Tab-separated table of N, CA and C in Angstrom:
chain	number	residue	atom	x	y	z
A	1	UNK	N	89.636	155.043	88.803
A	1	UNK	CA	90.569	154.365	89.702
A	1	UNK	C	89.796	153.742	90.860
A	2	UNK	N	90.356	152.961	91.260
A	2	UNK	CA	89.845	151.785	92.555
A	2	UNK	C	90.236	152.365	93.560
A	3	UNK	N	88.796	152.588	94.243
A	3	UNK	CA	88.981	153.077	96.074
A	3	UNK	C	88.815	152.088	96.834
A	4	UNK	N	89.785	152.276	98.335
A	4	UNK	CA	90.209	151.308	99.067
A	4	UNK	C	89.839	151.420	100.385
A	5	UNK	N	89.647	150.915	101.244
A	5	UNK	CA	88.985	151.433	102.473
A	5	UNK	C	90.162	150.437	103.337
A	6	UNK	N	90.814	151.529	104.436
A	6	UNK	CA	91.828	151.000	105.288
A	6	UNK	C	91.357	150.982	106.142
A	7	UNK	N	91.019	149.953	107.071
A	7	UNK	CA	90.626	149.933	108.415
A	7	UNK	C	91.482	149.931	109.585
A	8	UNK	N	91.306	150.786	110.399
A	8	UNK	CA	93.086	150.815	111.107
A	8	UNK	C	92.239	150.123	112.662
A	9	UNK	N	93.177	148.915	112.836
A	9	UNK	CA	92.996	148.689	113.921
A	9	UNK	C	93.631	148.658	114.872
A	10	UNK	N	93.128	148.850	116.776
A	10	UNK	CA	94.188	148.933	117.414
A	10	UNK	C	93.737	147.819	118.404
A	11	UNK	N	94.515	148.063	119.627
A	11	UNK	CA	93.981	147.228	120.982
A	11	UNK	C	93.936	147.878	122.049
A	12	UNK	N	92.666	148.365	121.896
A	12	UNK	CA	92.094	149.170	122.723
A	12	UNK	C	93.005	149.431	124.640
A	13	UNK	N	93.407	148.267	124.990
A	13	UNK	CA	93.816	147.736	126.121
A	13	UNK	C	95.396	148.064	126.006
A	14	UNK	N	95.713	147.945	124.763
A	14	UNK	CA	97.107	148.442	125.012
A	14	UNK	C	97.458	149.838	124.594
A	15	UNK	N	96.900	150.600	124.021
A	15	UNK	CA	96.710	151.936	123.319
A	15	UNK	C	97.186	152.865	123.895
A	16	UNK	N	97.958	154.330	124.268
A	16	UNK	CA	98.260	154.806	125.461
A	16	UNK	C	97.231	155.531	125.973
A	17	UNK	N	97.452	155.566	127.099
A	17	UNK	CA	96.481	156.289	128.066
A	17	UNK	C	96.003	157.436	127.485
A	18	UNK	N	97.039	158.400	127.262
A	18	UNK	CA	96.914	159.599	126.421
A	18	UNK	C	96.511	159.869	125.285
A	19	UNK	N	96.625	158.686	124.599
A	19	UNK	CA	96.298	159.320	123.045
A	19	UNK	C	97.353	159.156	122.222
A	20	UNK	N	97.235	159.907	121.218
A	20	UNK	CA	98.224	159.774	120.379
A	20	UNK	C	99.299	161.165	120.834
A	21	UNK	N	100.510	161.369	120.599
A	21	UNK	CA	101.675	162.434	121.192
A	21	UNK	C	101.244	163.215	119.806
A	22	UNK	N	101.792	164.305	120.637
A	22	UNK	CA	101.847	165.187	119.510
A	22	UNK	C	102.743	165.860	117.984
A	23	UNK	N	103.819	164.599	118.746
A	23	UNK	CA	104.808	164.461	116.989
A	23	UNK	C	103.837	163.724	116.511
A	24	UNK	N	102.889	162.711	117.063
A	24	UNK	CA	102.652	161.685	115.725
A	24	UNK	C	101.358	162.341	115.137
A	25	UNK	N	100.725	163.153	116.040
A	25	UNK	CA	99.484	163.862	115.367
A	25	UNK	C	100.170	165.065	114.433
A	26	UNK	N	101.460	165.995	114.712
A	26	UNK	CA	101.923	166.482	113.666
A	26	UNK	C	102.832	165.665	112.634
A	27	UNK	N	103.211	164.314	112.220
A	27	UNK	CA	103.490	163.253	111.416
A	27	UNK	C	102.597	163.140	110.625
A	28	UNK	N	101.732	162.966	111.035
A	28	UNK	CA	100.087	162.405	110.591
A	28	UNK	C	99.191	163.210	109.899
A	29	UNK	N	99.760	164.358	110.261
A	29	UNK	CA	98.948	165.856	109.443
A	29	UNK	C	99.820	165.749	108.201
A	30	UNK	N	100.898	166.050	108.472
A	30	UNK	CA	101.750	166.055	107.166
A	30	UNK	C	101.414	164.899	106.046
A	31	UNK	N	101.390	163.890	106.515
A	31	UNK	CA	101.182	162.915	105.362
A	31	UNK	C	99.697	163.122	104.993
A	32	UNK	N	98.855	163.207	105.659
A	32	UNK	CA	97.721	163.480	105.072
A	32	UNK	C	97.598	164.045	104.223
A	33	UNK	N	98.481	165.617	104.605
A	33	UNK	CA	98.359	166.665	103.496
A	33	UNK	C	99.120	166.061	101.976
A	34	UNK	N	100.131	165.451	102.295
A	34	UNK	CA	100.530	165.013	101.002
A	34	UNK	C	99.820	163.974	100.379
A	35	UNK	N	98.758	162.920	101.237
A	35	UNK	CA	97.730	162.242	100.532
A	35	UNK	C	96.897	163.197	99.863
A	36	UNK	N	96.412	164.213	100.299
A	36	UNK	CA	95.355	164.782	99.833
A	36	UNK	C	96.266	165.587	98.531
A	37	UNK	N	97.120	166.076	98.712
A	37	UNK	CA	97.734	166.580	97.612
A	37	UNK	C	97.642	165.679	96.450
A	38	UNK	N	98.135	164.283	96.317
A	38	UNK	CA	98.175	163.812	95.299
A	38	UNK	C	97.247	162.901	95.041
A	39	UNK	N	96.298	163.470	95.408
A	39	UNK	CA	94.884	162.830	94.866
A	39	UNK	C	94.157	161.199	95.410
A	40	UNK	N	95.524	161.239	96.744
A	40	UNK	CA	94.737	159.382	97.220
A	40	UNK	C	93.890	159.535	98.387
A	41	UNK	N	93.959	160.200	98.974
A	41	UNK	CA	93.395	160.405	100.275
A	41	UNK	C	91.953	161.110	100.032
A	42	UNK	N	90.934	160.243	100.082
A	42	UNK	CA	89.246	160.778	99.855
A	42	UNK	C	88.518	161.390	101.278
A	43	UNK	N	89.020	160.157	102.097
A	43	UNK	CA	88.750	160.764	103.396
A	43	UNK	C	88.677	160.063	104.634
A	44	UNK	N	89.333	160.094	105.556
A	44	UNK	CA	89.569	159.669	106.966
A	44	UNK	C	89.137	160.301	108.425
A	45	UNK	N	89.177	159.231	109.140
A	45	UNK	CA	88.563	159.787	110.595
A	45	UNK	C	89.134	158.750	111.678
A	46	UNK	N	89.265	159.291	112.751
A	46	UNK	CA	89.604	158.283	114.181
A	46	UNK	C	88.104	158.021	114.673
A	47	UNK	N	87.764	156.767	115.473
A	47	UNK	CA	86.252	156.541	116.024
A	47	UNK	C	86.790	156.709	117.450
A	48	UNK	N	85.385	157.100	118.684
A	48	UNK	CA	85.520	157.368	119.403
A	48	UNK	C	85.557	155.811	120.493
A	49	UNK	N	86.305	155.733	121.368
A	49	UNK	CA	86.360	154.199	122.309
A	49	UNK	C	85.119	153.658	121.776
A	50	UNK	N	85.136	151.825	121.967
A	50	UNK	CA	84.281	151.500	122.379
A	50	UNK	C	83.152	151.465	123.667
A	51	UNK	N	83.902	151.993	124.257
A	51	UNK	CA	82.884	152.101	125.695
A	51	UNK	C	81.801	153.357	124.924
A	52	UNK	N	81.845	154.339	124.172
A	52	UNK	CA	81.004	154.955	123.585
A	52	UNK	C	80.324	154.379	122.231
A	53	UNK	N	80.638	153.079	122.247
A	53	UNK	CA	79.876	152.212	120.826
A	53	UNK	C	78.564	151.632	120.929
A	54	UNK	N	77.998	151.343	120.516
A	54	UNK	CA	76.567	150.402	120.187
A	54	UNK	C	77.022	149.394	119.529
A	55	UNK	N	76.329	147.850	119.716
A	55	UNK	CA	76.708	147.235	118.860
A	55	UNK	C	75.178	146.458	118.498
A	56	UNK	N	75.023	146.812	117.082
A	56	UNK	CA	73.480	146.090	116.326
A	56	UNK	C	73.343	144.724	116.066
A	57	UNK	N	72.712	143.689	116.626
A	57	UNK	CA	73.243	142.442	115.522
A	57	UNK	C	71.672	142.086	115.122
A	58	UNK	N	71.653	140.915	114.159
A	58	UNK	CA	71.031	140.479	113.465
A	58	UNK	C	70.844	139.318	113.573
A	59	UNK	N	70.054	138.561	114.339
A	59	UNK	CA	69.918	136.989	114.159
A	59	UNK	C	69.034	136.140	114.479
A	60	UNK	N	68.793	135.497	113.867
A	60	UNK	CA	67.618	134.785	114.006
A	60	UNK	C	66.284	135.542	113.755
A	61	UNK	N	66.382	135.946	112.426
A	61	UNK	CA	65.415	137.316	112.491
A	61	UNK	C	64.577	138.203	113.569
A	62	UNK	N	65.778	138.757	114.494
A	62	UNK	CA	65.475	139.215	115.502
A	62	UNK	C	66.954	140.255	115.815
A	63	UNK	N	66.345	141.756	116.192
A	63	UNK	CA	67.662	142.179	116.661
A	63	UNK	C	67.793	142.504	117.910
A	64	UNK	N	69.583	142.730	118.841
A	64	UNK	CA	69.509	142.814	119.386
A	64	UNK	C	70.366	144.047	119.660
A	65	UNK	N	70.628	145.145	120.399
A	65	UNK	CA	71.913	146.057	120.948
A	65	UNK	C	72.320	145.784	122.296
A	66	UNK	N	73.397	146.320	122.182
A	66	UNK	CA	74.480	146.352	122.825
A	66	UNK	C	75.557	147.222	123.026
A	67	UNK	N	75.346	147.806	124.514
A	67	UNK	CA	76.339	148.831	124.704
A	67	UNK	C	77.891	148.695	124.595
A	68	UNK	N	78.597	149.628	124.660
A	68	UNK	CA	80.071	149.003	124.611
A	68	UNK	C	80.278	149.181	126.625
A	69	UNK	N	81.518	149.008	126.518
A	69	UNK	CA	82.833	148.825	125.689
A	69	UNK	C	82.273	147.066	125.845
A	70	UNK	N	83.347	146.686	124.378
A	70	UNK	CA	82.535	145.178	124.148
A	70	UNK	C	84.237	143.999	124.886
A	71	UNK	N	84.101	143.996	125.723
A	71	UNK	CA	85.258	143.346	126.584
A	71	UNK	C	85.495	142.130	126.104
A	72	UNK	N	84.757	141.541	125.235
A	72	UNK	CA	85.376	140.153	124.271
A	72	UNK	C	86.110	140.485	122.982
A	73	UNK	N	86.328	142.054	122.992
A	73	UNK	CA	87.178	142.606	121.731
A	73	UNK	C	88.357	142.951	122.438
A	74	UNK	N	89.195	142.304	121.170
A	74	UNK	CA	90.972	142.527	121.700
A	74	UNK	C	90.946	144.362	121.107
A	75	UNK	N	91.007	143.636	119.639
A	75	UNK	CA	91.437	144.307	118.284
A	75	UNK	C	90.225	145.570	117.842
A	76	UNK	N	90.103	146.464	117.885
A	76	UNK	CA	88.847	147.348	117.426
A	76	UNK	C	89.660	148.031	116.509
A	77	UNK	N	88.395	148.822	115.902
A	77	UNK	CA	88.192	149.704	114.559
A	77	UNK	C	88.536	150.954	115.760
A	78	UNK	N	90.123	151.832	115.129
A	78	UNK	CA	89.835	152.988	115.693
A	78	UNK	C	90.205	154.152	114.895
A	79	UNK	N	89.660	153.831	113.422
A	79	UNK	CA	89.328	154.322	112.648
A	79	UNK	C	89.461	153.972	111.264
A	80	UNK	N	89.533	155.112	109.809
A	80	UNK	CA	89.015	154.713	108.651
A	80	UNK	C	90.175	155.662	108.287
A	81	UNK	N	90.419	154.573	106.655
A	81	UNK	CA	90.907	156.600	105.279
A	81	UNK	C	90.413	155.896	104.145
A	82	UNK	N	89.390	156.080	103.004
A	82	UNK	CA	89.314	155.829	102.506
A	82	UNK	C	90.343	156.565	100.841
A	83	UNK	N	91.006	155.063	100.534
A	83	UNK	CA	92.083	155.975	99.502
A	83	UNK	C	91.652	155.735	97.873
A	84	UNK	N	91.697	156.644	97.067
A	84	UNK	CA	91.678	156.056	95.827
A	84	UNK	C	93.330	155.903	94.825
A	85	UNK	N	93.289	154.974	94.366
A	85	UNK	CA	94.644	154.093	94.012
A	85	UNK	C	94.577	153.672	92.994
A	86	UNK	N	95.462	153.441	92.313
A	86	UNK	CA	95.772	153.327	91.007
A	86	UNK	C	95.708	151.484	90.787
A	87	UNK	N	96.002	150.890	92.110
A	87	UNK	CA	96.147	149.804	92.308
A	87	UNK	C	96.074	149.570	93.722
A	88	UNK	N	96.295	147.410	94.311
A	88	UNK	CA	96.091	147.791	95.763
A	88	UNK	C	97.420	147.893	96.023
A	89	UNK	N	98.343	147.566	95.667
A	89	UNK	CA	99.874	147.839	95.502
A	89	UNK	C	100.033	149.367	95.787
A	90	UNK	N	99.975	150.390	95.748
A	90	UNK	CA	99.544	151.852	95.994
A	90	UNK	C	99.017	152.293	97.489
A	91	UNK	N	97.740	151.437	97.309
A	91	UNK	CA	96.757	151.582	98.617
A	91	UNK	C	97.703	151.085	99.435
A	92	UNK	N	98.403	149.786	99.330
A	92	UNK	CA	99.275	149.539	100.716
A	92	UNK	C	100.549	149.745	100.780
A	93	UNK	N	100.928	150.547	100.092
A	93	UNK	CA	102.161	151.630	100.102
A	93	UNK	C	101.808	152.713	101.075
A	94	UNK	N	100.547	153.342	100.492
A	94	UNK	CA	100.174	155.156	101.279
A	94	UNK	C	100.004	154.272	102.976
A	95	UNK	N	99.236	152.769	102.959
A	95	UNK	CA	99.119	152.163	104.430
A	95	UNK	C	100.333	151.747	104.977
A	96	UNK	N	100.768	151.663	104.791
A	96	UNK	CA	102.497	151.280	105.524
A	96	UNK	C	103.069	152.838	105.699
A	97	UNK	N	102.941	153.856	104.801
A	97	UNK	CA	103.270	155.275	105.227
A	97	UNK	C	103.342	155.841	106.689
A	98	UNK	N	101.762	155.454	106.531
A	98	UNK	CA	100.600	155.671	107.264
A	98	UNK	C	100.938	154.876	108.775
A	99	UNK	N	101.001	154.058	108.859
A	99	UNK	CA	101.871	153.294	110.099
A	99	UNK	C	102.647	153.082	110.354
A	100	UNK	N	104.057	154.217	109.158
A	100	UNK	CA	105.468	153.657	110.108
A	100	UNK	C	105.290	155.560	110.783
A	101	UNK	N	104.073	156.443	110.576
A	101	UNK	CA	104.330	157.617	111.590
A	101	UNK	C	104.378	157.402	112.944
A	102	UNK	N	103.576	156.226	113.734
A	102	UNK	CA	103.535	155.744	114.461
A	102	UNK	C	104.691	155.747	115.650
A	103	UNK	N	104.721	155.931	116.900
A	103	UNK	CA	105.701	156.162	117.139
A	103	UNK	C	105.917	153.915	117.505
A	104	UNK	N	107.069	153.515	118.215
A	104	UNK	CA	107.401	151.986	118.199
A	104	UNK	C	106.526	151.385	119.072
A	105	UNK	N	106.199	151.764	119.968
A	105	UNK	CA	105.189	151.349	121.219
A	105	UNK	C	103.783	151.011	120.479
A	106	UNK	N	103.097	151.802	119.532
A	106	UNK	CA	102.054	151.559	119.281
A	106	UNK	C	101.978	150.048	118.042
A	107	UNK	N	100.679	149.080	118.711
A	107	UNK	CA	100.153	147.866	117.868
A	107	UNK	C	99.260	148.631	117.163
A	108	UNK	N	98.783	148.595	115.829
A	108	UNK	CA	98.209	149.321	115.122
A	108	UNK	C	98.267	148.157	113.525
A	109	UNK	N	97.463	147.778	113.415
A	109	UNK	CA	97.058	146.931	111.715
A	109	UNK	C	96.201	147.173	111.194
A	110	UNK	N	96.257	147.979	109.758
A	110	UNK	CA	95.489	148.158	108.905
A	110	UNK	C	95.223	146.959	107.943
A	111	UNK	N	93.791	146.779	108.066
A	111	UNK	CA	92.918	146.291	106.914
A	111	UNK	C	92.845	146.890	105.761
A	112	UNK	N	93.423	146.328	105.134
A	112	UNK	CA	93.217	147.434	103.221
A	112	UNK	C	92.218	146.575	102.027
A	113	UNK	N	91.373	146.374	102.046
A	113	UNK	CA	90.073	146.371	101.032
A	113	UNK	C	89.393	147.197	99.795
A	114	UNK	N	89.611	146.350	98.708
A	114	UNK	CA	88.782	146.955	97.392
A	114	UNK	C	87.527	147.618	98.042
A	115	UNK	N	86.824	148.742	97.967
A	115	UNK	CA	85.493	148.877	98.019
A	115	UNK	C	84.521	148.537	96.067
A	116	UNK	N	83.637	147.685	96.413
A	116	UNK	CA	82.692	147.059	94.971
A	116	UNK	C	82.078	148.268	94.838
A	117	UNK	N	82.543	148.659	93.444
A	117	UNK	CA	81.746	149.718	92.888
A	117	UNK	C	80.396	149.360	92.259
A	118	UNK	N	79.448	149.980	92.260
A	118	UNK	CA	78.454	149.680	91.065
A	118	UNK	C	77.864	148.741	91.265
């Protein structure tokens, strides 16, 4: 079966102060557990702010870094689940799950991508 890599993005700037509440972190457990139960859920994680990021680039055959927080980013990576799916029809079923735990306040868009095997 075809694994999918969801990239969940948020905006950093609008995100709450706090974090996520604690219905949606117990929402969020639950579905997990039922991802992992039925075999789609391989494995996920939240990333820590960008103000704790590096950023590597590549150009001009020359590299350069860069601390965060990167203030020309709306939209960041604030985290991953990588799912395996029967299809991507599947994968963005368990991703819409996955973001209506959410409570209404939160902007939150997942990226859902084939990962190339082999």
């Amino acid at each position: 079966m075809p694994r999918y890599l969801s990239l969940i993005r948020i905006d950093e700037n609008n995100a709450p102060a706090d974090g996520p509440s604690e219905a949606l972190m117990q929402r969020m457990g639950e579905l997990i557990e039922e991802m992992t139960k039925a075999g789609v859920l391989l494995d996920t994680g939240g990333l820590l702010p960008t103000s704790d990021g590096v950023r590597v680039h590549w150009e001009g055959g020359k590299t350069s870094v860069t601390d965060g927080p990167f203030t020309e980013t709306k939209e960041v990576i604030g985290g991953y689940a990588m799912l395996q799916a029967k299809d991507r029809a599947e994968a963005v079923e368990w991703t819409k799950r996955f973001l209506q735990v959410h409570e209404p306040y939160w902007t939150v868009t997942c990226e859902v991508r084939e990962v190339v095997e082999g």
